[in-house]
Amino acid sequence: MGTDLANWLFLVSPSLVLFAGAMFLILFEAIVRPQNQGSLRLLSMLLTGVAMLLTVVVWGQANQAQEIFYGMLRFDHYGLGFQGVGLLAGFFALLVSHEYLEALKIRVGEYYALVLFGLFGMNLMALANDLMMVFISIEVMSLSMYILCAIKRSDPRSVESGFKYFILGAFASGLLLYGIALLYGASGSTSLPALAHTLAAGEPGPLVMVGGALVLAGFGFKVGAVPFHMYVPDVYQGAPTAVTSLMSTGVKAASFAALGRIILGYMGAGAANWEGALWFMAAATMLIGNLGALVQNDLKRILAYSSIAHAGYMLMMLASVGNEGAAGREALGGLLFYALTYTIMSAGTFAILTLLVKNGSDDTDISRLSGLGHSNPWLAAGMSICLLSLAGIPPTMGFVGKFYLFAATVQSGYTGLAIVGALSAAVGVYYYLRPMVYMYMKEGHPHIHPNIWVSGSVIIACVLMFALGIAPNEVLDWAEAAVRTVIVG
Amino acid sequence: MPWLSLVTFLPILGGLLVAALPSSMARLSALAVSLVTLAVSVPLWFLYDIGPKAPQFQLEEKLPWIDAFGVSYHLGIDGVSLLLILLTTILTPIIVLAGFSGVEKGHKGYMALMLVLEGAMIGTFVALDTFVFYLFWELVLIPMYFLIGVWGGERRIYAAVKFFIYTVVGSLLMLVAMIALYAKYYEVHHAWSTDLFDLLSVAEQVPFGAQYWMFAAFALAFAIKVPLFPLHTWLPDAHVEAPTGGSVVLAGVMLKMGTYGFYRFAIPLFPAAAIEWGPVIVGLSAIAVVYGALVALVQDDIKKLVAYSSVSHMGAVMLGLFAFTEPGMGGSVYQMLNHGVSTGALFLLVGVLYERRHTRAIADYGGLSAVVPGFAVVFMIVTFSSIGLPGLNGFVGEFLILLGAFKYAPLPTVLATTGVIFGAAYMLWAYQRMMFGPLSNHENQTLKDLNPREWAYLLPLVALIFIMGLFPQPFLDRINPSVEALLGRIEAHYDQSPYASTGIPGWLTDAEQKGE
C-alpha cells in the first residue's frame, strides 16, 4: 500500500510540482515588490519547465497503462501527451506575461500562482479517469481562468470578460454535473471504465442519452463548440492577451483530452451513438468559426473565431473516434498532434499580439499592423509564418496537422465531414491573409517594439512549426504511441 | 547526381541567399542564381533518354520521408515535365533581368520571392509523390501572393487575395480526394502510401462513382489554375495588377501547373472518369477559346487583352489534352510551351511600354513603329507567334491540337477554330492600333527604343519562337513517348467508363483497333 502511494505520487509529480509551486508563489508574492515581479515569472516558468521535465521522466512508466489513486486517474501516454501540450501552452503564456502585464499596468502577483493552478487543473484533466475527477479538475482549471480573465480590474472589458466567462461557465458546469449525476443514476458508478462496461451491456436508456447530451454540452462550452460558442469572442477579447493565449491553447487541449476519454469510453463500448451529434457539432463549429472571423476587425476577435474553427477541426477527430479499431486510434492520435500544433501556432500569434498595447490597454485593431513588414520585417515574418501555419499552408506544421485530421476523418468514412472541413478551411484562409495584407501591403507606422521574450517565443514557435512541418516523423510516432495505450477496457 | 533535387532547391536556397545579402547585390545575385539554375537544368535535356526508356520516368530519386503517412520524397521526370522545367528555368533569368527596372521599392524581396517561386514551380513538375506535389503546389501560392500584393498596381490587394482564395478552395478539395485515395490504398495494402505509382495501382479499384467525384475534385483544383472557363475570373485581375515579372511567370509557367496537373495526376489516376467528364471539359474548353478571344477583342487595356488571350489559348490546350489522341495531347503539351514563350514575351513587351509611359491603354499609343522600330519588330514576331503563323511556334501546337481534337469532337473543334480566327483579329488589331497609324500622342514622340538589356532578355524568346516553329521534332520526340504511355493507360481503362457500353466515342474504339 505504502509503496503504491509513493509510486503514484511519483507518477503525478508534474502536477504536484505545479501545485506546490502555486502555493509557494502565493506566499512568496507577498514579499516581492511590485516592480520585481519579473522574478515571479521566472520562477513560474522554472516550475513549468520542471513539470515538463518530470513528464518526460515518467513517460517511460506509462508503457503499461495503469489506474492510480483507486481508479481516479489513468496514467497512460495519452494523458501524458496532453499534459505536455498543456504545459507547453502554459510555458508560452508565461514567457510573454511580465512585459505585457507591465504595459497594462497590472501588478497582481497572484497572476502567476493562478496560471500554475490552472495548469495543475489541466494536468489532472488529462489523466482523469472518473467523472468526479473530471469535474473537480475542470473546476480547478476554470476558477483560475475566471479570475485571470478579470485580472485587470480597472478595465471594464476585462471585468466583463471574467464575469461573462464565470456566469456561463458556472452554468455549463451545472449542466456537466447534472449530466454526470444522470449517468451515475444509469450505471451506479462515476468511473469511466465502469461506465463503459455498463453501457456496453445493454441498450442505452433515456438517462444515458440525456446524461451524455448534458456532458457533451458542458464540454462543448469549455472547448467553445457551436452552439455553445457565443461567449468566446467577448471573453477572448476582454481577457488579457496572455490569458487568452492560455485559454485558447491549454484549456482547449485539456478539455479535449477529457472529452476524448469520455467519448472513447462510450463509443468503444458502442453503447450510445453520439456520432451524429458530434458530426453536426464539428461541421457547424468549423463553418461558424471560419465565417464569423471574416467580418471581424479586431485581431483578438479574429483569433477567437479562429479558435472556434480549430475546435471544430478537433471535434471532427472526436466524431471519427467512433470508428472502431485502427482508424479510431488514428483519430485520437490526430487529436493529440493537432492540439500540439494548434498550441504552438496559436501561442506564437498571441505572443505577438501582447505587443499591441497602447496607453495601458489592448489596442488590437487589425490596422495596428499596417506597415509592420517594413518597420519590423522579422516580427512580420514570424507573424506571417504563424498565420500561414494556422491556415494550414505547407511546409508548416499546420499543414501536417490538417493533413492528419483530414486523413483520419476520411479513413473513418466521414468524407462528407472532411469536405465541409476543407471548404471551411478555405474560407479561413481569407482572414489569415488579412493581417498579412496590413503588414505588407498597406503603409503605416505601427510603433511596435518587440521585447526579447516575445521575440524568443515567436522564434521558438516558428522553428518548431518549420521543423515539425518538414520532419514530423518523431512527433507523429510519439502521438501514435500515445494513443496506443488509451483504449479503455 | 541528384539533378532534380538540385534544380528544385538551388533557386529556393538561392532566393534565401539573395534575401540575406544586402539590397545593392540583390539584382546581380538573383541573376547569377537564376543563370546557375538554368545551367544545371540544361544537362537534363541530354540526360533524358529518348530511346527505348523514354516512356518511363527517368532520373528518379526516392527517399523515405514521413513514415507515418507513407510519404516518400519521390522525384522523377518524363518528357513533359522535362520541357516544363526547361521553360521555367529559361524564363526565370529573363524575368529577373526584366525586373532590373520597374521594381522600385524593395527589389530585394521581389528577387528573392521570384527565385523561391521558381523552385516551387519546378518542384510541382518533378514530384512523383502526391504529398510532395501538393506541398509545392501550395508553396507556389505564397511568393505569388506577395508578388502581386506588394508590387502590384492599384487594386493589388483585391487581386492577390482573390488569386489565393480561388486556388486554395480547389486545392483543399483536391486534398480530400487525395486522402480518399490514400485511404483506398490503406484498405488494400494495410499501409499508407502517397506515392503516385502506388496510387496508380489502386486507383482502378475505387468504384467508378467515387472515381467520378475524385476526378472532379482534382479537376476543380487544376481547372482553376489553368484557368478554364468559367473559373477564369481571377486571372485578368491577377494579370492586370501583377508587376511585369509576376505576369510573365503567371502566364508563362504557373498556368501550366494546371494543365500539367491534369496530365500527370487527374487523367492517369482516374482515366475512366476523365473519359466520362471529357465532353464537359471539351465543351468548356471550346467556350473558353471563343469567349477569351471575344472578350480580348473589346479590351482597351493591352495587359487585359493579353490576359484574356491567355484564357483563350489555355482553352485550346485543354481541348487538345481531352481529345485523348496523340496529336491532340502532344500538341497540347507543345502549346503549353508555346504559350509560355509567346505570352511571356507579350507581357514583357507590355512591361517595356508601361515603364516608359505608365499607361496600358491601347488608345494612348499609335504609330509607335516610327519611333521604336526595334520594339515594333519584336512585337510583330511575338504577335505572329501568338496567332499561330506557320513557321513560328504557335502554329505547330495549334495545328496539332485541332487535328487531334477534330476526330473526337468535331463541333467544339470547329468552334475553337473560329476562336483562333478571332485570336488573329484581336492581336493584329491591337498591333495595328498601337504600332501603325499617325503618331498623334506627342508624349510618344520621345519614346526610346529597346535598350541593350531589353534586347538581351527579348532575343532568347524570339530565338525560341523560331526554333520551336521550324524544328519541332526534338521537342515532340520528348513529348510523344510520354503522351503515348498515358494514352495506353486511358485505353486500358476505357471499359470502366459507362461510355463503353453506349459505344459513343468512335475515336476510342478506333484507337483500340489501331493498338491491336
PDB file of N, CA and C in Angstrom, chain A residues 125-172:
ATOM      1  N   MET A 125      -6.928  16.959 -15.572  1.00  0.00           N
ATOM      2  CA  MET A 125      -7.961  16.668 -16.565  1.00  0.00           C
ATOM      3  C   MET A 125      -7.487  15.659 -17.590  1.00  0.00           C
ATOM      4  N   ALA A 126      -6.202  15.819 -17.969  1.00  0.00           N
ATOM      5  CA  ALA A 126      -5.670  14.927 -18.998  1.00  0.00           C
ATOM      6  C   ALA A 126      -5.627  13.485 -18.506  1.00  0.00           C
ATOM      7  N   LEU A 127      -5.503  13.317 -17.191  1.00  0.00           N
ATOM      8  CA  LEU A 127      -5.365  11.965 -16.653  1.00  0.00           C
ATOM      9  C   LEU A 127      -6.666  11.441 -16.063  1.00  0.00           C
ATOM     10  N   ALA A 128      -7.669  12.315 -15.898  1.00  0.00           N
ATOM     11  CA  ALA A 128      -8.857  11.939 -15.130  1.00  0.00           C
ATOM     12  C   ALA A 128      -9.549  10.723 -15.721  1.00  0.00           C
ATOM     13  N   ASN A 129      -9.898   9.797 -14.836  1.00  0.00           N
ATOM     14  CA  ASN A 129     -10.480   8.532 -15.263  1.00  0.00           C
ATOM     15  C   ASN A 129     -11.832   8.296 -14.603  1.00  0.00           C
ATOM     16  N   ASP A 130     -12.314   9.347 -13.948  1.00  0.00           N
ATOM     17  CA  ASP A 130     -13.552   9.218 -13.193  1.00  0.00           C
ATOM     18  C   ASP A 130     -14.293  10.536 -13.376  1.00  0.00           C
ATOM     19  N   LEU A 131     -15.580  10.459 -13.570  1.00  0.00           N
ATOM     20  CA  LEU A 131     -16.312  11.692 -13.878  1.00  0.00           C
ATOM     21  C   LEU A 131     -16.182  12.718 -12.757  1.00  0.00           C
ATOM     22  N   MET A 132     -16.104  12.255 -11.506  1.00  0.00           N
ATOM     23  CA  MET A 132     -15.918  13.213 -10.415  1.00  0.00           C
ATOM     24  C   MET A 132     -14.586  13.924 -10.540  1.00  0.00           C
ATOM     25  N   MET A 133     -13.572  13.129 -10.875  1.00  0.00           N
ATOM     26  CA  MET A 133     -12.240  13.715 -11.049  1.00  0.00           C
ATOM     27  C   MET A 133     -12.245  14.695 -12.222  1.00  0.00           C
ATOM     28  N   VAL A 134     -12.949  14.325 -13.282  1.00  0.00           N
ATOM     29  CA  VAL A 134     -13.059  15.219 -14.432  1.00  0.00           C
ATOM     30  C   VAL A 134     -13.657  16.541 -13.979  1.00  0.00           C
ATOM     31  N   PHE A 135     -14.736  16.442 -13.204  1.00  0.00           N
ATOM     32  CA  PHE A 135     -15.418  17.669 -12.800  1.00  0.00           C
ATOM     33  C   PHE A 135     -14.531  18.522 -11.898  1.00  0.00           C
ATOM     34  N   ILE A 136     -13.895  17.879 -10.925  1.00  0.00           N
ATOM     35  CA  ILE A 136     -13.072  18.655  -9.994  1.00  0.00           C
ATOM     36  C   ILE A 136     -11.934  19.346 -10.737  1.00  0.00           C
ATOM     37  N   SER A 137     -11.286  18.619 -11.631  1.00  0.00           N
ATOM     38  CA  SER A 137     -10.142  19.237 -12.314  1.00  0.00           C
ATOM     39  C   SER A 137     -10.616  20.346 -13.255  1.00  0.00           C
ATOM     40  N   ILE A 138     -11.779  20.170 -13.852  1.00  0.00           N
ATOM     41  CA  ILE A 138     -12.310  21.258 -14.697  1.00  0.00           C
ATOM     42  C   ILE A 138     -12.523  22.498 -13.852  1.00  0.00           C
ATOM     43  N   GLU A 139     -13.057  22.301 -12.665  1.00  0.00           N
ATOM     44  CA  GLU A 139     -13.326  23.462 -11.820  1.00  0.00           C
ATOM     45  C   GLU A 139     -12.036  24.134 -11.357  1.00  0.00           C
ATOM     46  N   VAL A 140     -11.047  23.318 -11.013  1.00  0.00           N
ATOM     47  CA  VAL A 140      -9.757  23.909 -10.606  1.00  0.00           C
ATOM     48  C   VAL A 140      -9.213  24.771 -11.736  1.00  0.00           C
ATOM     49  N   MET A 141      -9.268  24.222 -12.938  1.00  0.00           N
ATOM     50  CA  MET A 141      -8.751  24.966 -14.082  1.00  0.00           C
ATOM     51  C   MET A 141      -9.608  26.204 -14.350  1.00  0.00           C
ATOM     52  N   SER A 142     -10.932  26.018 -14.344  1.00  0.00           N
ATOM     53  CA  SER A 142     -11.805  27.112 -14.753  1.00  0.00           C
ATOM     54  C   SER A 142     -11.788  28.262 -13.755  1.00  0.00           C
ATOM     55  N   LEU A 143     -11.792  27.936 -12.451  1.00  0.00           N
ATOM     56  CA  LEU A 143     -11.796  29.023 -11.467  1.00  0.00           C
ATOM     57  C   LEU A 143     -10.576  29.910 -11.658  1.00  0.00           C
ATOM     58  N   SER A 144      -9.418  29.289 -11.917  1.00  0.00           N
ATOM     59  CA  SER A 144      -8.227  30.102 -12.165  1.00  0.00           C
ATOM     60  C   SER A 144      -8.447  30.980 -13.384  1.00  0.00           C
ATOM     61  N   MET A 145      -9.071  30.410 -14.401  1.00  0.00           N
ATOM     62  CA  MET A 145      -9.258  31.169 -15.643  1.00  0.00           C
ATOM     63  C   MET A 145     -10.240  32.321 -15.446  1.00  0.00           C
ATOM     64  N   TYR A 146     -11.311  32.075 -14.672  1.00  0.00           N
ATOM     65  CA  TYR A 146     -12.270  33.161 -14.440  1.00  0.00           C
ATOM     66  C   TYR A 146     -11.538  34.365 -13.843  1.00  0.00           C
ATOM     67  N   ILE A 147     -10.717  34.083 -12.831  1.00  0.00           N
ATOM     68  CA  ILE A 147     -10.038  35.194 -12.149  1.00  0.00           C
ATOM     69  C   ILE A 147      -9.038  35.852 -13.095  1.00  0.00           C
ATOM     70  N   LEU A 148      -8.319  35.015 -13.848  1.00  0.00           N
ATOM     71  CA  LEU A 148      -7.306  35.571 -14.745  1.00  0.00           C
ATOM     72  C   LEU A 148      -7.948  36.471 -15.795  1.00  0.00           C
ATOM     73  N   CYS A 149      -9.116  36.108 -16.272  1.00  0.00           N
ATOM     74  CA  CYS A 149      -9.789  36.937 -17.284  1.00  0.00           C
ATOM     75  C   CYS A 149     -10.094  38.318 -16.726  1.00  0.00           C
ATOM     76  N   ALA A 150     -10.459  38.369 -15.458  1.00  0.00           N
ATOM     77  CA  ALA A 150     -10.897  39.635 -14.875  1.00  0.00           C
ATOM     78  C   ALA A 150      -9.777  40.331 -14.133  1.00  0.00           C
ATOM     79  N   ILE A 151      -8.540  39.912 -14.389  1.00  0.00           N
ATOM     80  CA  ILE A 151      -7.461  40.375 -13.513  1.00  0.00           C
ATOM     81  C   ILE A 151      -7.171  41.867 -13.680  1.00  0.00           C
ATOM     82  N   LYS A 152      -7.553  42.416 -14.815  1.00  0.00           N
ATOM     83  CA  LYS A 152      -7.387  43.875 -14.932  1.00  0.00           C
ATOM     84  C   LYS A 152      -8.671  44.543 -14.448  1.00  0.00           C
ATOM     85  N   ARG A 153      -8.736  44.783 -13.152  1.00  0.00           N
ATOM     86  CA  ARG A 153      -9.998  45.204 -12.546  1.00  0.00           C
ATOM     87  C   ARG A 153     -10.450  46.575 -13.021  1.00  0.00           C
ATOM     88  N   SER A 154      -9.485  47.411 -13.427  1.00  0.00           N
ATOM     89  CA  SER A 154      -9.859  48.771 -13.812  1.00  0.00           C
ATOM     90  C   SER A 154     -10.447  48.831 -15.219  1.00  0.00           C
ATOM     91  N   ASP A 155     -10.310  47.740 -15.966  1.00  0.00           N
ATOM     92  CA  ASP A 155     -10.758  47.758 -17.360  1.00  0.00           C
ATOM     93  C   ASP A 155     -12.118  47.063 -17.474  1.00  0.00           C
ATOM     94  N   PRO A 156     -13.148  47.816 -17.841  1.00  0.00           N
ATOM     95  CA  PRO A 156     -14.483  47.207 -17.914  1.00  0.00           C
ATOM     96  C   PRO A 156     -14.517  45.963 -18.786  1.00  0.00           C
ATOM     97  N   ARG A 157     -13.738  45.971 -19.880  1.00  0.00           N
ATOM     98  CA  ARG A 157     -13.814  44.828 -20.786  1.00  0.00           C
ATOM     99  C   ARG A 157     -13.250  43.569 -20.144  1.00  0.00           C
ATOM    100  N   SER A 158     -12.200  43.763 -19.356  1.00  0.00           N
ATOM    101  CA  SER A 158     -11.620  42.611 -18.675  1.00  0.00           C
ATOM    102  C   SER A 158     -12.608  42.070 -17.653  1.00  0.00           C
ATOM    103  N   VAL A 159     -13.271  42.977 -16.928  1.00  0.00           N
ATOM    104  CA  VAL A 159     -14.248  42.551 -15.929  1.00  0.00           C
ATOM    105  C   VAL A 159     -15.420  41.863 -16.613  1.00  0.00           C
ATOM    106  N   GLU A 160     -15.848  42.444 -17.739  1.00  0.00           N
ATOM    107  CA  GLU A 160     -16.943  41.835 -18.492  1.00  0.00           C
ATOM    108  C   GLU A 160     -16.561  40.421 -18.910  1.00  0.00           C
ATOM    109  N   SER A 161     -15.321  40.318 -19.387  1.00  0.00           N
ATOM    110  CA  SER A 161     -14.843  39.027 -19.856  1.00  0.00           C
ATOM    111  C   SER A 161     -14.907  38.000 -18.734  1.00  0.00           C
ATOM    112  N   GLY A 162     -14.344  38.373 -17.565  1.00  0.00           N
ATOM    113  CA  GLY A 162     -14.327  37.439 -16.449  1.00  0.00           C
ATOM    114  C   GLY A 162     -15.725  37.088 -15.990  1.00  0.00           C
ATOM    115  N   PHE A 163     -16.581  38.110 -15.920  1.00  0.00           N
ATOM    116  CA  PHE A 163     -17.936  37.914 -15.425  1.00  0.00           C
ATOM    117  C   PHE A 163     -18.723  36.993 -16.355  1.00  0.00           C
ATOM    118  N   LYS A 164     -18.618  37.311 -17.636  1.00  0.00           N
ATOM    119  CA  LYS A 164     -19.325  36.513 -18.634  1.00  0.00           C
ATOM    120  C   LYS A 164     -18.862  35.065 -18.594  1.00  0.00           C
ATOM    121  N   TYR A 165     -17.566  34.911 -18.566  1.00  0.00           N
ATOM    122  CA  TYR A 165     -16.996  33.575 -18.571  1.00  0.00           C
ATOM    123  C   TYR A 165     -17.449  32.828 -17.331  1.00  0.00           C
ATOM    124  N   PHE A 166     -17.479  33.552 -16.186  1.00  0.00           N
ATOM    125  CA  PHE A 166     -17.846  32.897 -14.941  1.00  0.00           C
ATOM    126  C   PHE A 166     -19.304  32.462 -14.945  1.00  0.00           C
ATOM    127  N   ILE A 167     -20.197  33.400 -15.318  1.00  0.00           N
ATOM    128  CA  ILE A 167     -21.630  33.074 -15.279  1.00  0.00           C
ATOM    129  C   ILE A 167     -21.938  31.906 -16.210  1.00  0.00           C
ATOM    130  N   LEU A 168     -21.456  32.048 -17.455  1.00  0.00           N
ATOM    131  CA  LEU A 168     -21.750  30.994 -18.419  1.00  0.00           C
ATOM    132  C   LEU A 168     -21.019  29.710 -18.066  1.00  0.00           C
ATOM    133  N   GLY A 169     -19.789  29.867 -17.571  1.00  0.00           N
ATOM    134  CA  GLY A 169     -19.005  28.700 -17.199  1.00  0.00           C
ATOM    135  C   GLY A 169     -19.657  27.953 -16.046  1.00  0.00           C
ATOM    136  N   ALA A 170     -20.178  28.711 -15.103  1.00  0.00           N
ATOM    137  CA  ALA A 170     -20.836  28.076 -13.965  1.00  0.00           C
ATOM    138  C   ALA A 170     -22.065  27.318 -14.446  1.00  0.00           C
ATOM    139  N   PHE A 171     -22.775  27.941 -15.379  1.00  0.00           N
ATOM    140  CA  PHE A 171     -23.949  27.279 -15.942  1.00  0.00           C
ATOM    141  C   PHE A 171     -23.559  25.982 -16.641  1.00  0.00           C
ATOM    142  N   ALA A 172     -22.481  26.077 -17.429  1.00  0.00           N
ATOM    143  CA  ALA A 172     -22.013  24.886 -18.139  1.00  0.00           C
ATOM    144  C   ALA A 172     -21.584  23.810 -17.154  1.00  0.00           C
TER     145      ALA A 172
END
